[in-house]
């Protein structure tokens, strides 16, 4: 139930939402397609969508999200699909990609958006994913039984990694794989983020056949043309990706959306098949999508995580009006109250005020006369007063020299323009260095150095960087130092060290962090090659620990492979050995 200061307004919105849902069932044409025809499948897909958003993260970039939703709903309203409400999200993944769940949840990666696609190109990418849903390709996927079972039991059961074709022991307690039936009950169970990674990569990203991909391409292009976008954008997407990343074809969209050469030729052959129609807004369609999603939250009472996801998607579906304003205010109050519950000197008023300002800017752009604006201004004024009141106390603690790292983080966020900021930034770099967080230490030292290179703090930060560089193992930190031009000596030290470490680093987390922060960095190829080697080594350890009966160590390595090297050959081997087990979690 959504909180709102006016109960009558809330009641009115419930009536309106119900009326909209009922009316869409009777209204003809593609714009009428809004309902949840299969509650079970929608709930299963929702669980995986929440895990995907949690595991990969969502960028704080309202413009990207708004663009994806604008295009997504303009295409979706042309689909004549009425079984599920579509939602469109963005996830933090460096590889160019996109994926769809059977329940209508569609995600575009930041790597795809960072390619600089124009609207015609992005419309074809989104249309392709919409087509996978509307054509119900999940019903014809390989390992379909595993797909639906794993999705349905994600939070209640584990995913077993074992020798699925070993049938020496059989029985109702054994895991089930649709290819072999019930097999050896030996194996190791994974849950949480690693299980989600396995499900997304195996069951959503690589299970479509050549026929499915061609069908989705064709229907995606048709949707794009119907919505007013040039279907030739599909061909240009592939050409751009080939030009930008020819050496990385096996890692990104090409790997998870295969048969590239044939699809490029097919797209070219379909030129002129569809007339590009006039563009039209999807406001009504988006408003009814929001009504379906908010009604689902109120009536079905999903988990807090699922409810939070659906509310965010509801706001993205239609970002203006009373329901949207209520959702904005609810999220702001949650964030504000979480911060106010922290110890006084660790409260990050700066982050909360930034969130308020961002929401105010969005609301003002949508409706300069919105009733929400005075409320936000008043609450921002109260937070600003608290921030100013905190400053003397924070300076006093800083002068005492006894404080925690969280205090330094909050100080820089609360008072970025304060005279003490360079000193605090340097102290934070020292703190991260002592804690072994070299990446953050380098980042803080760099900022302190950039702020005033000639100051005592700047010189100390530069010295700190030179002390770290020769023995630094963290690839992302080395890349940051190698990219600067103020100190040629430091630049060369970092660049030489990075060239060596890119081929010899010994932890998959290190490589994955570099690829996340620098997807087009100078050493992407050797880092990926080394990542595959390390993942393969971990896979060998998985087999070893399974053979000697040490499931704890085996699962630890399985988690690392699936979380940090999900597109490696080792991860593919694990996916091939994944079966569902009926054992309850916990």
Coordinates of C-alpha atoms in Angstrom, one line a residue:
X1 CA 0.0 0.0 0.0
X2 CA 1.4 3.4 -1.0
X3 CA 1.5 6.1 1.7
X4 CA -0.1 9.4 0.7
X5 CA -1.2 12.3 2.9
X6 CA -4.6 12.4 1.2
X7 CA -6.6 9.2 1.5
X8 CA -9.3 10.3 -0.9
X9 CA -6.7 10.9 -3.6
X10 CA -5.3 7.5 -3.0
X11 CA -8.8 5.9 -3.3
X12 CA -9.4 7.8 -6.5
X13 CA -6.1 6.5 -8.0
X14 CA -7.1 2.9 -7.0
X15 CA -10.4 3.4 -8.8
X16 CA -8.7 4.9 -11.8
X17 CA -6.2 2.1 -12.0
X18 CA -8.9 -0.6 -11.8
X19 CA -10.9 1.2 -14.4
X20 CA -8.0 1.4 -16.7
X21 CA -7.2 -2.3 -16.3
X22 CA -10.8 -3.2 -17.1
X23 CA -11.1 -0.9 -20.0
X24 CA -7.9 -2.2 -21.7
X25 CA -9.4 -5.7 -21.9
X26 CA -12.3 -4.4 -24.0
X27 CA -10.4 -1.8 -26.1
X28 CA -9.3 -2.9 -29.5
X29 CA -5.9 -2.5 -31.2
X30 CA -2.3 -2.8 -30.0
X31 CA -2.5 0.0 -27.5
X32 CA -4.9 -2.1 -25.4
X33 CA -2.3 -4.7 -24.5
X34 CA -1.9 -4.4 -20.8
X35 CA -2.6 -7.2 -18.3
X36 CA -0.9 -10.0 -16.3
X37 CA -2.4 -13.2 -17.9
X38 CA -0.1 -15.6 -16.1
X39 CA 0.6 -14.6 -12.5
X40 CA 3.0 -17.5 -11.9
X41 CA 5.2 -16.8 -14.8
X42 CA 5.2 -13.0 -14.1
X43 CA 6.2 -13.7 -10.5
X44 CA 9.0 -16.0 -11.6
X45 CA 10.4 -13.6 -14.1
X46 CA 10.1 -10.8 -11.5
X47 CA 12.4 -12.7 -9.1
X48 CA 15.1 -13.0 -11.7
X49 CA 14.7 -9.3 -12.8
X50 CA 15.2 -8.2 -9.2
X51 CA 18.3 -10.4 -8.9
X52 CA 19.7 -9.1 -12.2
X53 CA 19.2 -5.5 -11.1
X54 CA 20.8 -6.2 -7.7
X55 CA 23.7 -8.2 -9.0
X56 CA 24.8 -5.9 -11.9
X57 CA 23.6 -2.6 -10.4
X58 CA 21.6 0.2 -12.1
X59 CA 23.3 3.4 -13.2
X60 CA 22.3 6.7 -11.7
X61 CA 21.5 8.2 -15.1
X62 CA 17.9 9.4 -15.5
X63 CA 18.5 10.4 -19.1
X64 CA 19.5 7.0 -20.2
X65 CA 16.6 5.3 -18.4
X66 CA 14.1 7.9 -19.7
X67 CA 15.3 7.3 -23.3
X68 CA 15.1 3.5 -23.1
X69 CA 11.6 3.8 -21.7
X70 CA 10.5 6.3 -24.3
X71 CA 11.6 4.1 -27.1
X72 CA 10.6 0.9 -25.4
X73 CA 7.0 1.9 -24.9
X74 CA 6.6 3.4 -28.3
X75 CA 7.6 0.0 -29.7
X76 CA 5.7 -2.0 -27.2
X77 CA 2.4 -0.4 -28.0
X78 CA 2.8 -1.7 -31.5
X79 CA 3.2 -5.3 -30.5
X80 CA -0.4 -6.3 -30.0
X81 CA 0.8 -8.3 -27.0
X82 CA -1.5 -8.4 -24.0
X83 CA -0.2 -11.1 -21.6
X84 CA 2.3 -9.0 -19.6
X85 CA 3.2 -5.4 -18.9
X86 CA 6.5 -4.5 -20.4
X87 CA 9.2 -2.8 -18.2
X88 CA 12.5 -1.4 -19.4
X89 CA 15.6 -1.0 -17.3
X90 CA 19.3 -0.3 -17.6
X91 CA 22.0 -2.4 -15.8
X92 CA 25.7 -1.8 -15.3
X93 CA 27.4 -4.2 -17.6
X94 CA 30.4 -3.1 -19.7
X95 CA 29.7 -5.5 -22.5
X96 CA 27.1 -4.4 -25.1
X97 CA 24.1 -6.5 -24.5
X98 CA 20.4 -6.7 -23.9
X99 CA 18.1 -9.4 -22.5
X100 CA 14.4 -10.1 -21.9
X101 CA 12.6 -12.2 -19.4
X102 CA 9.4 -14.1 -20.3
X103 CA 7.3 -11.9 -18.0
X104 CA 8.1 -8.7 -20.0
X105 CA 11.1 -7.4 -18.1
X106 CA 13.7 -6.0 -20.6
X107 CA 17.1 -4.8 -19.7
X108 CA 19.7 -2.8 -21.8
X109 CA 23.3 -2.7 -20.6
X110 CA 25.3 0.5 -20.2
X111 CA 27.8 -1.1 -22.6
X112 CA 25.2 -1.1 -25.3
X113 CA 24.1 2.5 -24.6
X114 CA 27.8 3.6 -24.5
X115 CA 28.2 2.6 -28.1
X116 CA 26.5 5.9 -29.0
X117 CA 23.5 4.3 -30.8
X118 CA 21.0 6.7 -32.5
X119 CA 17.3 6.2 -31.9
X120 CA 16.8 4.0 -35.0
X121 CA 19.6 1.7 -33.9
X122 CA 18.5 1.5 -30.2
X123 CA 14.9 1.0 -31.3
X124 CA 15.9 -2.1 -33.3
X125 CA 17.8 -3.5 -30.3
X126 CA 14.9 -3.0 -28.0
X127 CA 12.4 -4.3 -30.6
X128 CA 14.5 -7.5 -30.8
X129 CA 14.1 -8.1 -27.1
X130 CA 10.4 -7.2 -27.1
X131 CA 10.0 -9.8 -29.9
X132 CA 11.6 -12.6 -27.8
X133 CA 8.7 -11.9 -25.3
X134 CA 5.8 -11.5 -27.7
X135 CA 6.9 -14.5 -29.8
X136 CA 7.2 -16.5 -26.5
X137 CA 10.5 -18.0 -27.4
X138 CA 11.0 -19.2 -23.9
X139 CA 8.5 -22.0 -24.7
X140 CA 10.8 -23.3 -27.4
X141 CA 14.2 -22.8 -25.7
X142 CA 16.6 -25.7 -25.2
X143 CA 16.6 -26.9 -21.6
X144 CA 13.1 -25.3 -21.2
X145 CA 12.2 -27.4 -18.2
X146 CA 15.4 -26.3 -16.4
X147 CA 14.6 -22.7 -17.3
X148 CA 11.2 -22.6 -15.8
X149 CA 12.2 -24.7 -12.8
X150 CA 15.2 -22.7 -11.9
X151 CA 13.4 -19.4 -12.3
X152 CA 10.5 -20.6 -10.2
X153 CA 12.7 -21.8 -7.4
X154 CA 15.4 -19.2 -7.4
X155 CA 14.7 -18.0 -3.9
X156 CA 13.6 -21.4 -2.5
X157 CA 16.0 -23.8 -4.0
X158 CA 19.6 -24.0 -5.1
X159 CA 21.2 -24.6 -8.4
X160 CA 23.3 -27.8 -8.3
X161 CA 26.6 -28.0 -10.0
X162 CA 27.5 -31.6 -10.6
X163 CA 28.0 -34.3 -13.1
X164 CA 24.5 -34.4 -14.5
X165 CA 25.1 -37.4 -16.7
X166 CA 26.3 -39.6 -13.8
X167 CA 23.4 -41.9 -13.2
X168 CA 24.9 -44.4 -10.8
X169 CA 22.6 -43.2 -8.0
X170 CA 19.0 -42.5 -8.7
X171 CA 16.0 -41.6 -6.5
X172 CA 13.7 -38.8 -5.6
X173 CA 16.4 -37.0 -3.7
X174 CA 18.6 -36.6 -6.7
X175 CA 18.7 -33.5 -8.8
X176 CA 16.7 -33.4 -12.0
X177 CA 18.0 -32.5 -15.5
X178 CA 15.6 -32.7 -18.4
X179 CA 18.3 -34.2 -20.6
X180 CA 19.2 -37.1 -18.3
X181 CA 16.4 -37.4 -15.7
X182 CA 17.4 -37.9 -12.1
X183 CA 21.1 -38.4 -11.7
X184 CA 23.8 -38.5 -9.1
X185 CA 22.8 -36.5 -6.1
X186 CA 26.4 -35.5 -5.6
X187 CA 27.3 -31.9 -6.4
X188 CA 27.5 -28.4 -4.9
X189 CA 24.6 -26.0 -4.5
X190 CA 25.0 -22.3 -5.4
X191 CA 22.5 -19.6 -4.5
X192 CA 22.2 -15.8 -4.5
X193 CA 24.1 -13.7 -7.0
X194 CA 26.0 -16.6 -8.6
X195 CA 22.8 -18.5 -9.2
X196 CA 21.2 -15.4 -10.7
X197 CA 24.3 -15.0 -13.0
X198 CA 24.0 -18.6 -14.1
X199 CA 20.3 -18.3 -14.8
X200 CA 20.6 -15.0 -16.7
X201 CA 23.6 -16.1 -18.8
X202 CA 22.5 -19.7 -19.5
X203 CA 18.8 -19.4 -19.7
X204 CA 18.3 -15.9 -21.0
X205 CA 21.4 -15.0 -22.9
X206 CA 22.6 -18.0 -24.9
X207 CA 19.6 -20.3 -25.3
X208 CA 18.0 -18.9 -28.4
X209 CA 18.4 -20.8 -31.7
X210 CA 19.2 -19.4 -35.1
X211 CA 15.5 -19.5 -35.9
X212 CA 14.6 -17.6 -32.7
X213 CA 17.2 -14.9 -33.4
X214 CA 16.0 -14.4 -37.0
X215 CA 12.4 -14.2 -35.9
X216 CA 13.2 -11.7 -33.2
X217 CA 15.3 -9.6 -35.7
X218 CA 12.5 -9.5 -38.2
X219 CA 9.8 -8.7 -35.7
X220 CA 12.0 -6.1 -33.9
X221 CA 12.5 -4.4 -37.2
X222 CA 8.8 -4.4 -37.9
X223 CA 8.1 -2.9 -34.5
X224 CA 10.7 -0.2 -35.1
X225 CA 9.1 0.7 -38.5
X226 CA 5.6 0.7 -37.0
X227 CA 6.8 3.1 -34.2
X228 CA 8.4 5.5 -36.7
X229 CA 12.0 4.3 -36.6
X230 CA 14.2 3.1 -39.5
X231 CA 14.5 -0.7 -39.4
X232 CA 17.8 -0.4 -41.1
X233 CA 19.1 0.6 -37.7
X234 CA 19.5 -3.1 -36.9
X235 CA 22.1 -3.5 -39.6
X236 CA 23.9 -0.4 -38.5
X237 CA 24.1 -1.6 -34.9
X238 CA 25.9 -4.7 -36.0
X239 CA 28.2 -2.8 -38.3
X240 CA 29.1 -0.4 -35.5
X241 CA 29.8 -3.2 -33.1
X242 CA 32.0 -5.0 -35.6
X243 CA 34.0 -1.7 -36.2
X244 CA 34.3 -0.9 -32.5
X245 CA 35.2 -4.3 -31.1
X246 CA 36.4 -6.7 -33.8
X247 CA 38.7 -8.5 -31.5
X248 CA 36.1 -9.0 -28.8
X249 CA 33.3 -10.6 -30.7
X250 CA 33.1 -13.6 -28.5
X251 CA 32.5 -11.6 -25.3
X252 CA 29.6 -9.3 -26.0
X253 CA 26.3 -9.1 -27.8
X254 CA 27.6 -11.4 -30.6
X255 CA 28.2 -14.2 -28.2
X256 CA 24.8 -14.0 -26.5
X257 CA 22.9 -13.1 -29.7
X258 CA 24.7 -15.5 -32.2
X259 CA 24.7 -16.0 -36.0
X260 CA 25.9 -12.5 -36.7
X261 CA 26.9 -12.8 -40.3
X262 CA 23.6 -14.4 -41.3
X263 CA 21.6 -11.8 -39.4
X264 CA 23.4 -8.9 -41.1
X265 CA 22.7 -10.4 -44.5
X266 CA 19.1 -11.0 -43.5
X267 CA 18.6 -7.5 -42.2
X268 CA 20.0 -6.1 -45.5
X269 CA 17.7 -8.3 -47.5
X270 CA 14.7 -7.0 -45.6
X271 CA 15.3 -3.4 -46.6
X272 CA 12.2 -1.8 -47.8
X273 CA 9.9 -4.5 -46.4
X274 CA 8.2 -2.1 -44.0
X275 CA 7.0 1.5 -44.4
X276 CA 8.3 3.7 -41.6
X277 CA 5.2 5.1 -40.0
X278 CA 4.7 8.4 -38.3
X279 CA 5.8 8.5 -34.7
X280 CA 3.2 8.8 -32.0
X281 CA 3.5 9.1 -28.2
X282 CA 2.8 6.2 -26.0
X283 CA 1.5 8.2 -23.0
X284 CA -1.8 6.3 -22.6
X285 CA 0.0 2.9 -23.0
X286 CA 2.6 4.0 -20.4
X287 CA -0.1 5.2 -18.0
X288 CA -1.9 1.9 -18.2
X289 CA 1.3 0.0 -17.7
X290 CA 1.9 2.0 -14.5
X291 CA -1.6 1.1 -13.3
X292 CA -1.1 -2.6 -13.9
X293 CA 2.2 -2.6 -12.0
X294 CA 1.0 -0.5 -9.0
X295 CA -2.1 -2.6 -8.7
X296 CA 0.0 -5.7 -8.7
X297 CA 2.1 -4.4 -5.8
X298 CA -1.0 -3.5 -3.8
X299 CA -2.9 -6.7 -4.4
X300 CA -0.2 -9.4 -4.6
X301 CA 2.0 -8.1 -1.8
X302 CA 5.4 -9.1 -3.3
X303 CA 8.6 -9.2 -1.3
X304 CA 10.1 -5.8 -0.3
X305 CA 12.8 -6.2 -2.9
X306 CA 10.3 -7.0 -5.6
X307 CA 8.0 -4.2 -4.6
X308 CA 10.9 -1.7 -4.7
X309 CA 11.8 -2.9 -8.2
X310 CA 8.2 -2.7 -9.4
X311 CA 7.8 0.8 -8.0
X312 CA 10.9 2.0 -9.8
X313 CA 9.6 0.4 -13.0
X314 CA 6.2 2.0 -12.4
X315 CA 7.9 5.4 -12.1
X316 CA 9.9 4.8 -15.2
X317 CA 6.8 3.7 -17.1
X318 CA 5.1 7.0 -16.5
X319 CA 7.2 9.6 -14.6
X320 CA 4.5 12.3 -14.1
X321 CA 1.2 12.6 -12.4
X322 CA 0.0 11.9 -8.9
X323 CA 1.1 8.2 -8.8
X324 CA 4.6 9.1 -10.0
X325 CA 4.8 11.9 -7.4
X326 CA 3.8 9.6 -4.7
X327 CA 6.4 7.1 -5.8
X328 CA 9.1 9.8 -5.9
X329 CA 8.3 11.1 -2.4
X330 CA 8.2 7.5 -1.0
X331 CA 11.7 6.8 -2.3
X332 CA 13.1 10.1 -1.1
X333 CA 11.7 9.7 2.4
X334 CA 13.1 6.2 2.6
X335 CA 16.6 7.4 1.6
X336 CA 16.3 10.4 3.9
X337 CA 15.2 8.3 6.9
X338 CA 18.0 5.8 6.3
X339 CA 20.5 8.6 6.5
X340 CA 19.0 10.2 9.5
X341 CA 19.2 6.9 11.4
X342 CA 23.0 6.8 11.1
X343 CA 25.3 8.3 13.7
X344 CA 25.4 12.1 13.4
X345 CA 28.9 12.5 12.0
X346 CA 28.4 9.7 9.4
X347 CA 25.3 11.2 7.9
X348 CA 25.7 11.9 4.2
X349 CA 23.4 14.9 3.7
X350 CA 25.2 15.7 0.5
X351 CA 24.1 12.5 -1.2
X352 CA 20.5 12.9 0.0
X353 CA 20.4 16.6 -1.1
X354 CA 21.7 15.5 -4.5
X355 CA 18.9 13.0 -4.8
X356 CA 16.3 15.6 -3.9
X357 CA 17.8 18.0 -6.4
X358 CA 17.8 15.4 -9.2
X359 CA 14.1 14.6 -8.5
X360 CA 13.2 18.3 -8.4
X361 CA 14.9 18.9 -11.8
X362 CA 13.0 15.9 -13.3
X363 CA 9.7 17.0 -11.9
X364 CA 10.2 20.6 -13.0
X365 CA 11.0 19.5 -16.5
X366 CA 7.9 17.4 -16.7
X367 CA 5.5 19.8 -15.0
X368 CA 6.8 23.2 -13.8
X369 CA 3.5 23.7 -11.8
X370 CA 3.6 20.3 -10.0
X371 CA 2.2 20.3 -6.5
X372 CA 5.2 18.2 -5.5
X373 CA 7.8 21.0 -6.0
X374 CA 6.9 23.1 -2.9
X375 CA 7.1 19.9 -0.8
X376 CA 10.5 19.0 -2.1
X377 CA 11.8 22.5 -1.6
X378 CA 10.6 22.6 2.0
X379 CA 12.2 19.2 2.8
X380 CA 15.4 20.2 1.0
X381 CA 15.5 23.4 3.2
X382 CA 15.3 21.3 6.3
X383 CA 18.1 19.0 5.2
X384 CA 20.2 21.9 4.2
X385 CA 19.8 23.4 7.7
X386 CA 20.9 20.1 9.3
X387 CA 23.9 19.9 7.0
X388 CA 25.0 23.5 7.9
X389 CA 24.4 22.7 11.6
X390 CA 26.7 19.7 11.4
X391 CA 29.7 21.6 9.9
X392 CA 31.2 23.0 13.2
X393 CA 31.0 19.6 14.9
X394 CA 32.6 17.9 11.9
X395 CA 35.5 20.5 11.8
X396 CA 36.0 19.9 15.6
X397 CA 36.3 16.1 15.1
X398 CA 38.6 16.6 12.2
X399 CA 40.9 18.7 14.3
X400 CA 41.0 16.1 17.0
X401 CA 42.5 13.6 14.6
X402 CA 40.4 10.6 15.8
X403 CA 37.7 9.5 13.4
X404 CA 36.5 6.6 11.2
X405 CA 36.7 6.3 7.4
X406 CA 32.9 6.8 7.1
X407 CA 33.3 10.2 8.7
X408 CA 35.8 11.2 6.1
X409 CA 33.5 10.0 3.3
X410 CA 30.6 11.9 4.7
X411 CA 32.6 15.1 5.2
X412 CA 33.7 15.3 1.6
X413 CA 30.1 14.7 0.4
X414 CA 28.6 17.2 2.9
X415 CA 31.2 19.9 2.5
X416 CA 33.0 19.5 -0.9
X417 CA 33.9 23.2 -1.1
X418 CA 35.2 23.5 2.5
X419 CA 38.8 24.6 3.1
X420 CA 39.5 21.3 4.8
X421 CA 38.4 19.2 1.8
X422 CA 41.9 18.7 0.4
X423 CA 43.2 17.6 3.8
X424 CA 40.2 15.2 4.2
X425 CA 40.6 13.8 0.7
X426 CA 44.3 13.0 1.5
X427 CA 43.4 11.5 4.8
X428 CA 40.8 9.3 3.1
X429 CA 43.4 8.1 0.6
X430 CA 45.7 7.2 3.5
X431 CA 42.9 5.3 5.1
X432 CA 42.0 3.3 2.0
X433 CA 45.7 2.6 1.6
X434 CA 46.0 1.2 5.1
X435 CA 42.9 -0.9 4.5
X436 CA 44.3 -2.4 1.4
X437 CA 41.8 -0.8 -0.9
X438 CA 44.4 0.4 -3.4
X439 CA 41.8 1.3 -6.1
X440 CA 40.0 3.8 -3.9
X441 CA 43.3 5.0 -2.4
X442 CA 44.6 5.9 -5.8
X443 CA 41.4 7.5 -6.7
X444 CA 41.5 9.7 -3.6
X445 CA 45.1 10.6 -4.1
X446 CA 44.5 11.5 -7.7
X447 CA 41.7 13.9 -6.7
X448 CA 43.8 15.5 -4.0
X449 CA 46.6 15.9 -6.4
X450 CA 44.4 17.3 -9.2
X451 CA 42.7 19.8 -6.8
X452 CA 46.0 21.7 -6.1
X453 CA 49.2 20.0 -7.3
X454 CA 51.4 22.7 -5.7
X455 CA 49.9 22.5 -2.3
X456 CA 51.3 20.4 0.6
X457 CA 48.3 18.1 0.3
X458 CA 48.9 17.8 -3.5
X459 CA 52.5 17.0 -3.1
X460 CA 51.8 14.4 -0.4
X461 CA 49.2 12.8 -2.7
X462 CA 51.7 12.6 -5.5
X463 CA 54.3 11.0 -3.2
X464 CA 51.6 8.5 -2.1
X465 CA 51.0 7.6 -5.7
X466 CA 54.6 7.1 -6.5
X467 CA 55.0 4.9 -3.4
X468 CA 52.1 2.7 -4.5
X469 CA 52.8 2.4 -8.2
X470 CA 55.8 0.1 -8.4
X471 CA 54.2 -2.8 -6.4
X472 CA 50.5 -2.1 -7.2
X473 CA 48.5 -5.1 -8.4
X474 CA 45.1 -3.5 -8.9
X475 CA 44.6 -3.0 -12.7
X476 CA 42.0 -0.3 -12.5
X477 CA 44.2 1.8 -10.2
X478 CA 47.2 1.4 -12.5
X479 CA 45.1 2.4 -15.5
X480 CA 44.0 5.6 -13.7
X481 CA 47.6 6.6 -13.0
X482 CA 48.8 5.7 -16.5
X483 CA 46.1 7.9 -18.0
X484 CA 47.3 11.1 -16.3
X485 CA 49.9 13.5 -17.9
X486 CA 51.1 15.7 -15.1
X487 CA 53.9 13.4 -14.0
X488 CA 55.6 11.6 -16.9
X489 CA 57.7 9.5 -14.6
X490 CA 54.6 8.2 -12.7
X491 CA 52.8 7.7 -16.0
X492 CA 55.6 5.4 -17.3
X493 CA 55.9 3.5 -14.0
X494 CA 52.2 2.8 -14.0
X495 CA 51.9 2.0 -17.7
X496 CA 54.8 -0.5 -17.5
X497 CA 53.4 -2.1 -14.4
X498 CA 49.9 -2.3 -16.0
X499 CA 51.3 -4.0 -19.1
X500 CA 52.9 -6.7 -16.9
X501 CA 50.0 -7.1 -14.5
X502 CA 47.4 -7.4 -17.3
X503 CA 49.0 -10.7 -18.3
X504 CA 50.0 -12.0 -14.8
X505 CA 47.3 -10.8 -12.3
X506 CA 46.1 -13.6 -10.1
X507 CA 42.5 -12.9 -9.1
X508 CA 39.4 -12.9 -11.3
X509 CA 38.0 -10.0 -9.2
X510 CA 40.9 -7.8 -10.2
X511 CA 40.3 -8.5 -13.9
X512 CA 36.5 -8.1 -13.7
X513 CA 36.9 -4.7 -11.9
X514 CA 39.2 -3.5 -14.7
X515 CA 36.7 -4.5 -17.4
X516 CA 33.8 -2.9 -15.5
X517 CA 35.6 0.4 -15.1
X518 CA 37.5 0.5 -18.4
X519 CA 35.5 -1.5 -21.0
X520 CA 37.6 0.1 -23.7
X521 CA 40.8 0.3 -21.8
X522 CA 44.2 -0.2 -23.4
X523 CA 44.6 -3.7 -22.0
X524 CA 41.1 -5.2 -22.4
X525 CA 42.2 -8.1 -24.6
X526 CA 45.1 -9.4 -22.4
X527 CA 43.0 -8.8 -19.3
X528 CA 40.1 -10.9 -20.8
X529 CA 42.5 -13.6 -21.9
X530 CA 44.1 -13.8 -18.4
X531 CA 40.6 -13.8 -16.8
X532 CA 39.7 -16.9 -18.9
X533 CA 42.9 -18.6 -17.7
X534 CA 42.2 -17.8 -14.1
X535 CA 38.5 -19.0 -14.4
X536 CA 39.7 -22.2 -15.9
X537 CA 42.1 -22.7 -13.0
X538 CA 39.2 -22.2 -10.6
X539 CA 37.2 -24.7 -12.5
X540 CA 39.9 -27.2 -12.1
X541 CA 39.8 -26.6 -8.4
X542 CA 36.0 -27.0 -8.4
X543 CA 36.5 -30.5 -9.9
X544 CA 39.2 -31.3 -7.4
X545 CA 37.3 -30.2 -4.3
X546 CA 34.2 -32.0 -5.5
X547 CA 36.2 -35.2 -5.9
X548 CA 37.6 -35.0 -2.4
X549 CA 34.2 -34.1 -0.8
X550 CA 34.9 -30.4 0.1
X551 CA 31.7 -28.6 -1.0
X552 CA 32.5 -25.4 0.8
X553 CA 35.6 -24.7 -1.2
X554 CA 34.0 -25.9 -4.4
X555 CA 31.1 -23.6 -4.0
X556 CA 33.4 -20.6 -3.2
X557 CA 35.1 -21.1 -6.5
X558 CA 31.9 -21.7 -8.4
X559 CA 30.6 -18.4 -7.1
X560 CA 33.8 -16.5 -8.2
X561 CA 33.6 -17.9 -11.7
X562 CA 29.9 -17.2 -12.3
X563 CA 30.0 -13.7 -10.6
X564 CA 33.3 -12.4 -12.0
X565 CA 33.8 -14.3 -15.3
X566 CA 30.3 -15.2 -16.4
X567 CA 31.2 -15.3 -20.1
X568 CA 34.3 -17.4 -19.7
X569 CA 34.6 -21.0 -21.1
X570 CA 34.8 -22.1 -17.5
X571 CA 31.5 -20.5 -16.7
X572 CA 30.1 -22.2 -19.8
X573 CA 31.2 -25.6 -18.4
X574 CA 29.5 -24.9 -15.2
X575 CA 26.3 -24.0 -17.0
X576 CA 26.5 -27.3 -18.8
X577 CA 26.7 -29.1 -15.5
X578 CA 23.9 -27.1 -13.8
X579 CA 20.8 -28.9 -12.7
X580 CA 18.0 -28.1 -10.3
X581 CA 17.9 -29.6 -6.8
X582 CA 14.9 -29.8 -4.7
X583 CA 16.8 -29.0 -1.5
X584 CA 15.4 -26.0 0.4
X585 CA 17.6 -23.1 1.0
X586 CA 18.6 -22.3 4.6

